[in-house]
PDB file of C-alpha atoms in Angstrom:
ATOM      1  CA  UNK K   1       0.000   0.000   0.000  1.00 45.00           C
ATOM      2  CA  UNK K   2       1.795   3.425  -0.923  1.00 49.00           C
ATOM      3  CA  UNK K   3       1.361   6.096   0.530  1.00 49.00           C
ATOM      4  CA  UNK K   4       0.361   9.923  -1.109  1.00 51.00           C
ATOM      5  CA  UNK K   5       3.685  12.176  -0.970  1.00 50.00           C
ATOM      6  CA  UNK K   6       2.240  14.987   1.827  1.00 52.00           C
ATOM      7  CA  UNK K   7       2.550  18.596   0.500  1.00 50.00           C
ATOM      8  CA  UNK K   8       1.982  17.241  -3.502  1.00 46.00           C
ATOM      9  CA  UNK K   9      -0.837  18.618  -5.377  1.00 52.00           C
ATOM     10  CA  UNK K  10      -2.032  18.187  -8.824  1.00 51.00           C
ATOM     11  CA  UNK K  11      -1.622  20.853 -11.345  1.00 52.00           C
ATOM     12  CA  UNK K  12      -3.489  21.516 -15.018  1.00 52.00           C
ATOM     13  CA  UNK K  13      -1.393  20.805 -17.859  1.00 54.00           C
ATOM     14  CA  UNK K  14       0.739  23.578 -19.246  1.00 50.00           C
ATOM     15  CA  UNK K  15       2.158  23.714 -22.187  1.00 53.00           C
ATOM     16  CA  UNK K  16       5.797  24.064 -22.369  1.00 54.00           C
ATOM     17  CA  UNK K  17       7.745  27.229 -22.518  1.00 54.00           C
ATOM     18  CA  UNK K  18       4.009  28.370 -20.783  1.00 52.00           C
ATOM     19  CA  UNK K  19       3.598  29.405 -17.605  1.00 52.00           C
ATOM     20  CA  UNK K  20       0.625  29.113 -15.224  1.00 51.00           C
ATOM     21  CA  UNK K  21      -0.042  32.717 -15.349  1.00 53.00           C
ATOM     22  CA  UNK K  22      -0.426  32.380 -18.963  1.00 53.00           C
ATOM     23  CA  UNK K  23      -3.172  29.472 -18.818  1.00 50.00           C
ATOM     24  CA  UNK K  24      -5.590  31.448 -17.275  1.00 53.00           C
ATOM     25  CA  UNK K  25      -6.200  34.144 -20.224  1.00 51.00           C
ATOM     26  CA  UNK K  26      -6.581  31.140 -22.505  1.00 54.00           C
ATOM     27  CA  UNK K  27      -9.709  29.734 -21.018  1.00 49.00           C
ATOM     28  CA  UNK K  28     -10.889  33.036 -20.059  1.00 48.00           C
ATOM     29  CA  UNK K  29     -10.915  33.239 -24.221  1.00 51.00           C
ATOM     30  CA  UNK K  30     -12.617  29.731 -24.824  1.00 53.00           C
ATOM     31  CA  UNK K  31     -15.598  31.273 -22.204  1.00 53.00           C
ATOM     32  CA  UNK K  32     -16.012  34.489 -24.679  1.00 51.00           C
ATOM     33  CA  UNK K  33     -15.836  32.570 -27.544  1.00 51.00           C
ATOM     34  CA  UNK K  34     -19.288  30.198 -26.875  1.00 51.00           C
ATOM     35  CA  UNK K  35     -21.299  32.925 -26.760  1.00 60.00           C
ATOM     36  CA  UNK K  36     -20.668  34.863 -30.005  1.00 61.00           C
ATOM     37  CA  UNK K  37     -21.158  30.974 -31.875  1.00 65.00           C
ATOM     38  CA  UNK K  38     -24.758  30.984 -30.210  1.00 76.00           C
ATOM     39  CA  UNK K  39     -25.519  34.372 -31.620  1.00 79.00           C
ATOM     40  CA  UNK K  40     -24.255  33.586 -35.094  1.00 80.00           C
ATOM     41  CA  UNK K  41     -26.147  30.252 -35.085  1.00 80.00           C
ATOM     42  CA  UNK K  42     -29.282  32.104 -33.593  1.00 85.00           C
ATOM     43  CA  UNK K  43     -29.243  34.604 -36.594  1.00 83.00           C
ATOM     44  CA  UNK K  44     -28.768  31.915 -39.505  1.00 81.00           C
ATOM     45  CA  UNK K  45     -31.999  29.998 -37.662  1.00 87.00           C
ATOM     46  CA  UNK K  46     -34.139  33.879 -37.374  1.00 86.00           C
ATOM     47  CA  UNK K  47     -33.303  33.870 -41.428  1.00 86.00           C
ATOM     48  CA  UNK K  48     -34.255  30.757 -42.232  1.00 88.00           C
ATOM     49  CA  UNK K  49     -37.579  31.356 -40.273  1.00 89.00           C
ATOM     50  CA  UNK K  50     -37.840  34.236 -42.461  1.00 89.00           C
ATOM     51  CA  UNK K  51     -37.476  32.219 -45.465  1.00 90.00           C
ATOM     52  CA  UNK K  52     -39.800  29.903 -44.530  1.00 91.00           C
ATOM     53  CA  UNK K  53     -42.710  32.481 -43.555  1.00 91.00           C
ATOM     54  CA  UNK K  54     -42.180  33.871 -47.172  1.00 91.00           C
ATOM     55  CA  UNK K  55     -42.497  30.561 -49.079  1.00 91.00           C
ATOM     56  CA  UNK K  56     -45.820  30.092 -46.530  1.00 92.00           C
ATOM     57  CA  UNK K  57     -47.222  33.208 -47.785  1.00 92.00           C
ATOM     58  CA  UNK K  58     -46.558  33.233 -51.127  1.00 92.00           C
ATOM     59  CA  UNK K  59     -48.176  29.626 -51.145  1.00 92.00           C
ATOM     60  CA  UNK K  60     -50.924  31.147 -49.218  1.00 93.00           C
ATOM     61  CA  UNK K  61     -51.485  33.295 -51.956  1.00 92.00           C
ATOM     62  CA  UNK K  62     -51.415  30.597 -54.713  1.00 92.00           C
ATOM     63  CA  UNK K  63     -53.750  28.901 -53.461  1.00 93.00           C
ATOM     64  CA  UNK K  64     -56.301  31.376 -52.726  1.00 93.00           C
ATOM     65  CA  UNK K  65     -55.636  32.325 -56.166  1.00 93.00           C
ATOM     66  CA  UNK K  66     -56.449  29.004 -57.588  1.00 93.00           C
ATOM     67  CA  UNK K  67     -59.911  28.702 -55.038  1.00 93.00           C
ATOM     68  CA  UNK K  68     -60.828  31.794 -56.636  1.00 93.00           C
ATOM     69  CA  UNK K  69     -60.669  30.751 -60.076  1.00 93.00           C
ATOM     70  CA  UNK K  70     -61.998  27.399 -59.154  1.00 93.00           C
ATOM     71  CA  UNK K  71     -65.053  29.175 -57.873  1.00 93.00           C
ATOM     72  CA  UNK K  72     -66.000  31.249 -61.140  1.00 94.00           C
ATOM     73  CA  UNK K  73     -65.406  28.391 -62.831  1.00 93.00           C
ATOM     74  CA  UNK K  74     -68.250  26.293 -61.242  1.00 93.00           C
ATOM     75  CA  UNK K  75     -70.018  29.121 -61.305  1.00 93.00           C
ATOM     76  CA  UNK K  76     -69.763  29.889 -65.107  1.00 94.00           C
ATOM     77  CA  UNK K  77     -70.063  25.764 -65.604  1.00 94.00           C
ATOM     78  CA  UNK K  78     -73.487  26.270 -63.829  1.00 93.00           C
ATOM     79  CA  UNK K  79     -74.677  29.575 -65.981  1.00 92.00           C
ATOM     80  CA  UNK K  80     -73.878  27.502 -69.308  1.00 93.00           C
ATOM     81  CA  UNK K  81     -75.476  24.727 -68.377  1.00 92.00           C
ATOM     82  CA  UNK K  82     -78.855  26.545 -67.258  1.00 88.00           C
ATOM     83  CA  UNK K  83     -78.580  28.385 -70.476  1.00 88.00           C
ATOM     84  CA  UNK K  84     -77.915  25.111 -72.815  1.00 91.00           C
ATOM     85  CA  UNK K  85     -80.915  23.580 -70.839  1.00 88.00           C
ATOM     86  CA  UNK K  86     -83.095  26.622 -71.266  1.00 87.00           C
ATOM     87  CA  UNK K  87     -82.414  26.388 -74.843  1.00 89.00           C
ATOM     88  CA  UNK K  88     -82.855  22.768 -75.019  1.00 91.00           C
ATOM     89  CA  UNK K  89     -86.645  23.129 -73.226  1.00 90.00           C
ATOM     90  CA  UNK K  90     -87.521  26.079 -75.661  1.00 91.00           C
ATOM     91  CA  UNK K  91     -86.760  24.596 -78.983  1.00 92.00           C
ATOM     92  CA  UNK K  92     -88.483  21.349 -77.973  1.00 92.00           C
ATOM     93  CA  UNK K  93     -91.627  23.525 -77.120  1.00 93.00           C
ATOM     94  CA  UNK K  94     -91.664  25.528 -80.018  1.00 92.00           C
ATOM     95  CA  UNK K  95     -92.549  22.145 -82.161  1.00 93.00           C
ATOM     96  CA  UNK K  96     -95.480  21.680 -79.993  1.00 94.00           C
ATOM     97  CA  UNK K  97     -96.423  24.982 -80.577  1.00 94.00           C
ATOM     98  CA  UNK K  98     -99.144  24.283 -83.509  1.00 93.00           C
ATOM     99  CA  UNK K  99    -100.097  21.373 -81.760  1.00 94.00           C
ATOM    100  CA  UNK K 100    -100.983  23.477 -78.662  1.00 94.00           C
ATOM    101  CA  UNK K 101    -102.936  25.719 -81.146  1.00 94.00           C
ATOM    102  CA  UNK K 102    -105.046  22.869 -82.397  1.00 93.00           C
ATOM    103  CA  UNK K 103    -105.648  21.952 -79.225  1.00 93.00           C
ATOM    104  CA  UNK K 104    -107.023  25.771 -78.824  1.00 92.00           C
ATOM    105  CA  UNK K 105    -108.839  25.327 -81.529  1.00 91.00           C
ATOM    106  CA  UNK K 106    -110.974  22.390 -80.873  1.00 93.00           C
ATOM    107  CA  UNK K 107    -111.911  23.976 -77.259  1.00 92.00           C
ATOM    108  CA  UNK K 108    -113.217  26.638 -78.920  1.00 89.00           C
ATOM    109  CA  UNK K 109    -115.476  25.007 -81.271  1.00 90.00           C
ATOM    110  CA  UNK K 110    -116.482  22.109 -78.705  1.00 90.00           C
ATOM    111  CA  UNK K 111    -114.428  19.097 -80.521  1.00 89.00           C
ATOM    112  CA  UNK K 112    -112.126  18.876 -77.474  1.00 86.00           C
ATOM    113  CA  UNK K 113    -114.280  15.695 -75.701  1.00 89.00           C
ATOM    114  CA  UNK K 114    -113.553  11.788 -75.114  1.00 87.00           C
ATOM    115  CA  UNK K 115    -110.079  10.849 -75.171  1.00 88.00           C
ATOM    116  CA  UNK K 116    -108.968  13.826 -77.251  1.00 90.00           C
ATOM    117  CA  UNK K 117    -109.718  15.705 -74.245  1.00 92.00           C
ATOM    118  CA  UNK K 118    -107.658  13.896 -71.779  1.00 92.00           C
ATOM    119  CA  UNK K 119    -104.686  13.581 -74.080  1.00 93.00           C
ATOM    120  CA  UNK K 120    -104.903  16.981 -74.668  1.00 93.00           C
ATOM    121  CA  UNK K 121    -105.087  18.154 -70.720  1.00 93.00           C
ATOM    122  CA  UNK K 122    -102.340  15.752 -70.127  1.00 94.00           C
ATOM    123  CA  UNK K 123    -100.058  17.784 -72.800  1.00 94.00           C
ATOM    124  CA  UNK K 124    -100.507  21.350 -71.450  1.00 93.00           C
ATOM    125  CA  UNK K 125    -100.132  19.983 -68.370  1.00 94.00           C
ATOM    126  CA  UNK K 126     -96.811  18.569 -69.195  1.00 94.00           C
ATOM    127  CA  UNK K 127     -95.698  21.794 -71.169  1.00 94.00           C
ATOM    128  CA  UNK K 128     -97.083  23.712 -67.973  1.00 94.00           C
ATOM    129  CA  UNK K 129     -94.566  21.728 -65.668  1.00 93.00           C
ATOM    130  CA  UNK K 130     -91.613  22.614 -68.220  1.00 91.00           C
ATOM    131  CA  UNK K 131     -92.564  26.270 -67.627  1.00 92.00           C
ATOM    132  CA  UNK K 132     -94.256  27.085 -70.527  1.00 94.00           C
ATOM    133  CA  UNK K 133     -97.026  29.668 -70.015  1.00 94.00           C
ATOM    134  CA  UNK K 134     -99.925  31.212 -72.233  1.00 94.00           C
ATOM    135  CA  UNK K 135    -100.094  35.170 -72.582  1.00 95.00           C
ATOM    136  CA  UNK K 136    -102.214  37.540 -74.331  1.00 92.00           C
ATOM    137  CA  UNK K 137    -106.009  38.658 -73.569  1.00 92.00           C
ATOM    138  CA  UNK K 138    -108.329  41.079 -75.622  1.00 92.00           C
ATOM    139  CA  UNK K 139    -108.555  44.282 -74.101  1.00 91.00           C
ATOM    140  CA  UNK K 140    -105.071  45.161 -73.001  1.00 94.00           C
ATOM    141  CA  UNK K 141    -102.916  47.566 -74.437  1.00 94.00           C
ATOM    142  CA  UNK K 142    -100.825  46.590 -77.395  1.00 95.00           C
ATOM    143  CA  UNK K 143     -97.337  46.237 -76.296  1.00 94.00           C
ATOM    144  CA  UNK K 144     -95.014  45.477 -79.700  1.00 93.00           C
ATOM    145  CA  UNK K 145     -92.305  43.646 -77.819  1.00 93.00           C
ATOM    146  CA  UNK K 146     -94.739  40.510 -76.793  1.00 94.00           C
ATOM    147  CA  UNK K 147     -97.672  41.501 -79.213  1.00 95.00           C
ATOM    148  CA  UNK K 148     -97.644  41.064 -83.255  1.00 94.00           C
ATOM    149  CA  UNK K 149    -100.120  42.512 -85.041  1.00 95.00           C
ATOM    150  CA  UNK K 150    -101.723  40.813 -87.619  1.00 94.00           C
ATOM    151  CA  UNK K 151    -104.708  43.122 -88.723  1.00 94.00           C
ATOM    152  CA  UNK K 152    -105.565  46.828 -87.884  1.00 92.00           C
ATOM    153  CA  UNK K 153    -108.965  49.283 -87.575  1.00 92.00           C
ATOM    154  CA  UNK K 154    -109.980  51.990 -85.975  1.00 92.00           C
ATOM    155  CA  UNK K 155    -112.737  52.004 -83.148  1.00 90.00           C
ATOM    156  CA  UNK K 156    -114.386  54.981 -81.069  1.00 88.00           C
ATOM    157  CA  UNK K 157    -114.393  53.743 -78.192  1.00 89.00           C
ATOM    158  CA  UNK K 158    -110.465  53.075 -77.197  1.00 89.00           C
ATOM    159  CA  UNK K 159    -108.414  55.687 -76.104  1.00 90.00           C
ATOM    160  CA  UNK K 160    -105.017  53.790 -76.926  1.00 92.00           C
ATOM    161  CA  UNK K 161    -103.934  51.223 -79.420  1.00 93.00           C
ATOM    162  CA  UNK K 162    -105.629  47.968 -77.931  1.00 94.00           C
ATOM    163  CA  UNK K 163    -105.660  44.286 -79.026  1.00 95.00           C
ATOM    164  CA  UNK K 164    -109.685  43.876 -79.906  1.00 94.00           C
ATOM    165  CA  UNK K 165    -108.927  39.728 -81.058  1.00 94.00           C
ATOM    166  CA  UNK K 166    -106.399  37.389 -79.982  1.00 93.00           C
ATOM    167  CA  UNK K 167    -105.538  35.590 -83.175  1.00 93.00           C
ATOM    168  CA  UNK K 168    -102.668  33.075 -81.482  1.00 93.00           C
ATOM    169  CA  UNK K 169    -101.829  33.455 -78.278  1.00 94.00           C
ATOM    170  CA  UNK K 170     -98.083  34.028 -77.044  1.00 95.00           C
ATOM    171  CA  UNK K 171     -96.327  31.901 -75.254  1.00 96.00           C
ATOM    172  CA  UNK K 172     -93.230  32.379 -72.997  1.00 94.00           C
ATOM    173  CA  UNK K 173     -91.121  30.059 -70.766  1.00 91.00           C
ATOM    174  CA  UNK K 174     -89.821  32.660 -67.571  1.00 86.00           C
ATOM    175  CA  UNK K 175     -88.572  36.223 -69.261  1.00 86.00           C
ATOM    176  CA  UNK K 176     -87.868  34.468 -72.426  1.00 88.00           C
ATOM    177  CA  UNK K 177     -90.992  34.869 -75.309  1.00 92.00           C
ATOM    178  CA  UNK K 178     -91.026  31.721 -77.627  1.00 92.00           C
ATOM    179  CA  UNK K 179     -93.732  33.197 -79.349  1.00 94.00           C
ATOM    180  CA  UNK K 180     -95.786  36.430 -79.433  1.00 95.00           C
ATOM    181  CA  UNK K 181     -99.453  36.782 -79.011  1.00 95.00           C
ATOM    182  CA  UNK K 182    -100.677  37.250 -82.491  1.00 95.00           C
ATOM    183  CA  UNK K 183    -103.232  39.776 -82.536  1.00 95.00           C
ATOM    184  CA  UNK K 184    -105.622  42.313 -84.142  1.00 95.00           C
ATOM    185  CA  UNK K 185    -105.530  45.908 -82.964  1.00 95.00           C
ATOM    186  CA  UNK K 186    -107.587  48.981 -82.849  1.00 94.00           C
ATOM    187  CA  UNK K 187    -106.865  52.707 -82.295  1.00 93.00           C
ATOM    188  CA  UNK K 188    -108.706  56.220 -81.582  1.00 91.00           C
ATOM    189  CA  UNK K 189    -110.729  57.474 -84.635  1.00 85.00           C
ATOM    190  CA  UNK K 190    -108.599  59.788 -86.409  1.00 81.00           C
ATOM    191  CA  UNK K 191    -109.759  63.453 -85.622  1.00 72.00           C
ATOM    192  CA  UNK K 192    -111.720  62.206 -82.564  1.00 61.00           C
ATOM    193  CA  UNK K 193    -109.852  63.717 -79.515  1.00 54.00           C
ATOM    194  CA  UNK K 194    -109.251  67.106 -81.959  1.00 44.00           C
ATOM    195  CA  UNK K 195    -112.867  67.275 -82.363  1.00 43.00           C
ATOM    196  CA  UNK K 196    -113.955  67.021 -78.890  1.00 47.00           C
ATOM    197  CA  UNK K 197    -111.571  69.880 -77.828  1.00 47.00           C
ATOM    198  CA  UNK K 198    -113.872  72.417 -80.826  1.00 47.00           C
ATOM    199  CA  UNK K 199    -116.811  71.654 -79.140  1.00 50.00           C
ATOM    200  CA  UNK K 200    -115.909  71.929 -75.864  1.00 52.00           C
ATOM    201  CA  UNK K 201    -114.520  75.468 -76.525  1.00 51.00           C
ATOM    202  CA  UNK K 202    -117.772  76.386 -78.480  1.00 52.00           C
ATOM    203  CA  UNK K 203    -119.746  75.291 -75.299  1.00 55.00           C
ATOM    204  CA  UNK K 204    -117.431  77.013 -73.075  1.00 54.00           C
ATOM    205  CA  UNK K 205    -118.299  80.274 -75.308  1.00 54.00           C
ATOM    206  CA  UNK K 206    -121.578  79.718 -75.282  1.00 54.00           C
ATOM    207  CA  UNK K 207    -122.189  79.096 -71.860  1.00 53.00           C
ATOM    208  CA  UNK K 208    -120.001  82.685 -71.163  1.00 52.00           C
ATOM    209  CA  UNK K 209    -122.433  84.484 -73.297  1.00 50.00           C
ATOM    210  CA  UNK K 210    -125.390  83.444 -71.464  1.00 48.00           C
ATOM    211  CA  UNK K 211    -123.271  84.492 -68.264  1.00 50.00           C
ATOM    212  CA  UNK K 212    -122.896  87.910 -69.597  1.00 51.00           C
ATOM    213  CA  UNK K 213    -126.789  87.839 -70.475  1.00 52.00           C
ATOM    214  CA  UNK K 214    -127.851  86.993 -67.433  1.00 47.00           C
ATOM    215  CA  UNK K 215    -125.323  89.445 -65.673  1.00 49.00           C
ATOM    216  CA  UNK K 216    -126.524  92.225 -68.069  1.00 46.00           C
ATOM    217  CA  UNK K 217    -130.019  91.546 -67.649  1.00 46.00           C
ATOM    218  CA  UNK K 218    -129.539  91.522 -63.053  1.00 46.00           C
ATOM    219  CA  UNK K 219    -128.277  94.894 -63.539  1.00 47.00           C
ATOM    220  CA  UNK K 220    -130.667  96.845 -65.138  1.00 46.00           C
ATOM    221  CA  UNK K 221    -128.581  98.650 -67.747  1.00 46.00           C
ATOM    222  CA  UNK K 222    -130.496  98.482 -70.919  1.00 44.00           C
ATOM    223  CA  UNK K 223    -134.430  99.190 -68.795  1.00 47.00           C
ATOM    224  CA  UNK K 224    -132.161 102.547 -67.745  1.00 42.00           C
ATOM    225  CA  UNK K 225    -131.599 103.381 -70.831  1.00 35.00           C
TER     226      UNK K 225
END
């Protein structure tokens, strides 16, 4: 068993031709050095966050870009397709046009009985569910965007261009007219409302001259005389 020299203690490596005073100042140096690594690590890591957040954002972007464009396209996808139907619905009804107005027809003179009858019903009913509706009535005003006129007269008692017979009615299917109402229109006698207007006037003189009569007549003038 040996035995520890008293008095010896154990002492950090120094280099040779180094003293201890000199080993101090070298760790003192390692110590300062850490902390300028850190901060030189830190920054790299802060700009490659930054980099990062960019890229997010400009993919951000992109893609609402893209949802946006997505969106108007459904959208115009569904506009054509209404329309192509719409157009679809409207040329198929325009065929059954003449057939509607034979159907018309036989109501009118009584033929529409039996089985005609329920065939018939059974076809504007159909028609009616593809939104096809009926316009045009006698009496109303004519209106040349929906009504065609077919035959013209005069008649005393309108005081505007009115359809007087509905020759075919119109038919529409929402705001869109397949056909107008085919009609037969009559206007104001010519010279009627300038008439009217002389004879009111010549009443309107008339009835002042018996007003000046009457006034002459109260006041005694001509008995004075």
């Amino acid at each position: 068993m040996t035995e520890e020299t008293p008095g010896f203690e154990e002492k950090p490596d120094v280099p040779s031709g180094a003293t201890p005073d000199d080993a101090e100042p070298q760790a003192a140096s390692e110590e300062g050095a850490a902390p300028a690594g850190d901060a030189s690590e830190n920054a790299g890591l802060v700009a490659q966050l930054d980099q990062v957040r960019t890229a997010l954002s400009e993919r951000t972007a992109d893609l609402q870009r893209l949802q946006a464009e997505y969106q108007n396209y459904r959208r115009r996808v569904e506009r054509d397709r209404v329309a192509v139907k719409e157009v679809a619905v409207a040329n198929l009804l325009s065929e059954l046009l003449p057939v509607l107005d034979d159907v018309g027809r036989a109501r009118e003179h009584g033929e529409l009985v039996g089985g005609f009858k329920s065939v018939a019903e059974s076809l504007e009913t159909t028609v009616a569910k593809l939104g096809l509706q009926q316009f045009g009535k006698e009496g109303e005003p004519f209106d040349p965007t929906i009504h065609e006129a077919l035959m013209h007269s005069y008649a005393p008692d309108v005081t505007e261009t009115t359809c007087v017979a509905i020759l075919q009615p119109g038919y529409r299917i929402g705001e869109r007219t397949i056909r107008p109402a085919r009609v037969a229109v009559a206007e104001p006698q010519p010279g009627a409302q300038t008439v009217k207007p002389a004879e009111d006037a010549a009443e309107g003189q008339d009835s002042s001259g018996a007003e000046d009569d009457a006034g002459t007549k109260e006041s005694g003038g001509p008995d004075e005389g």
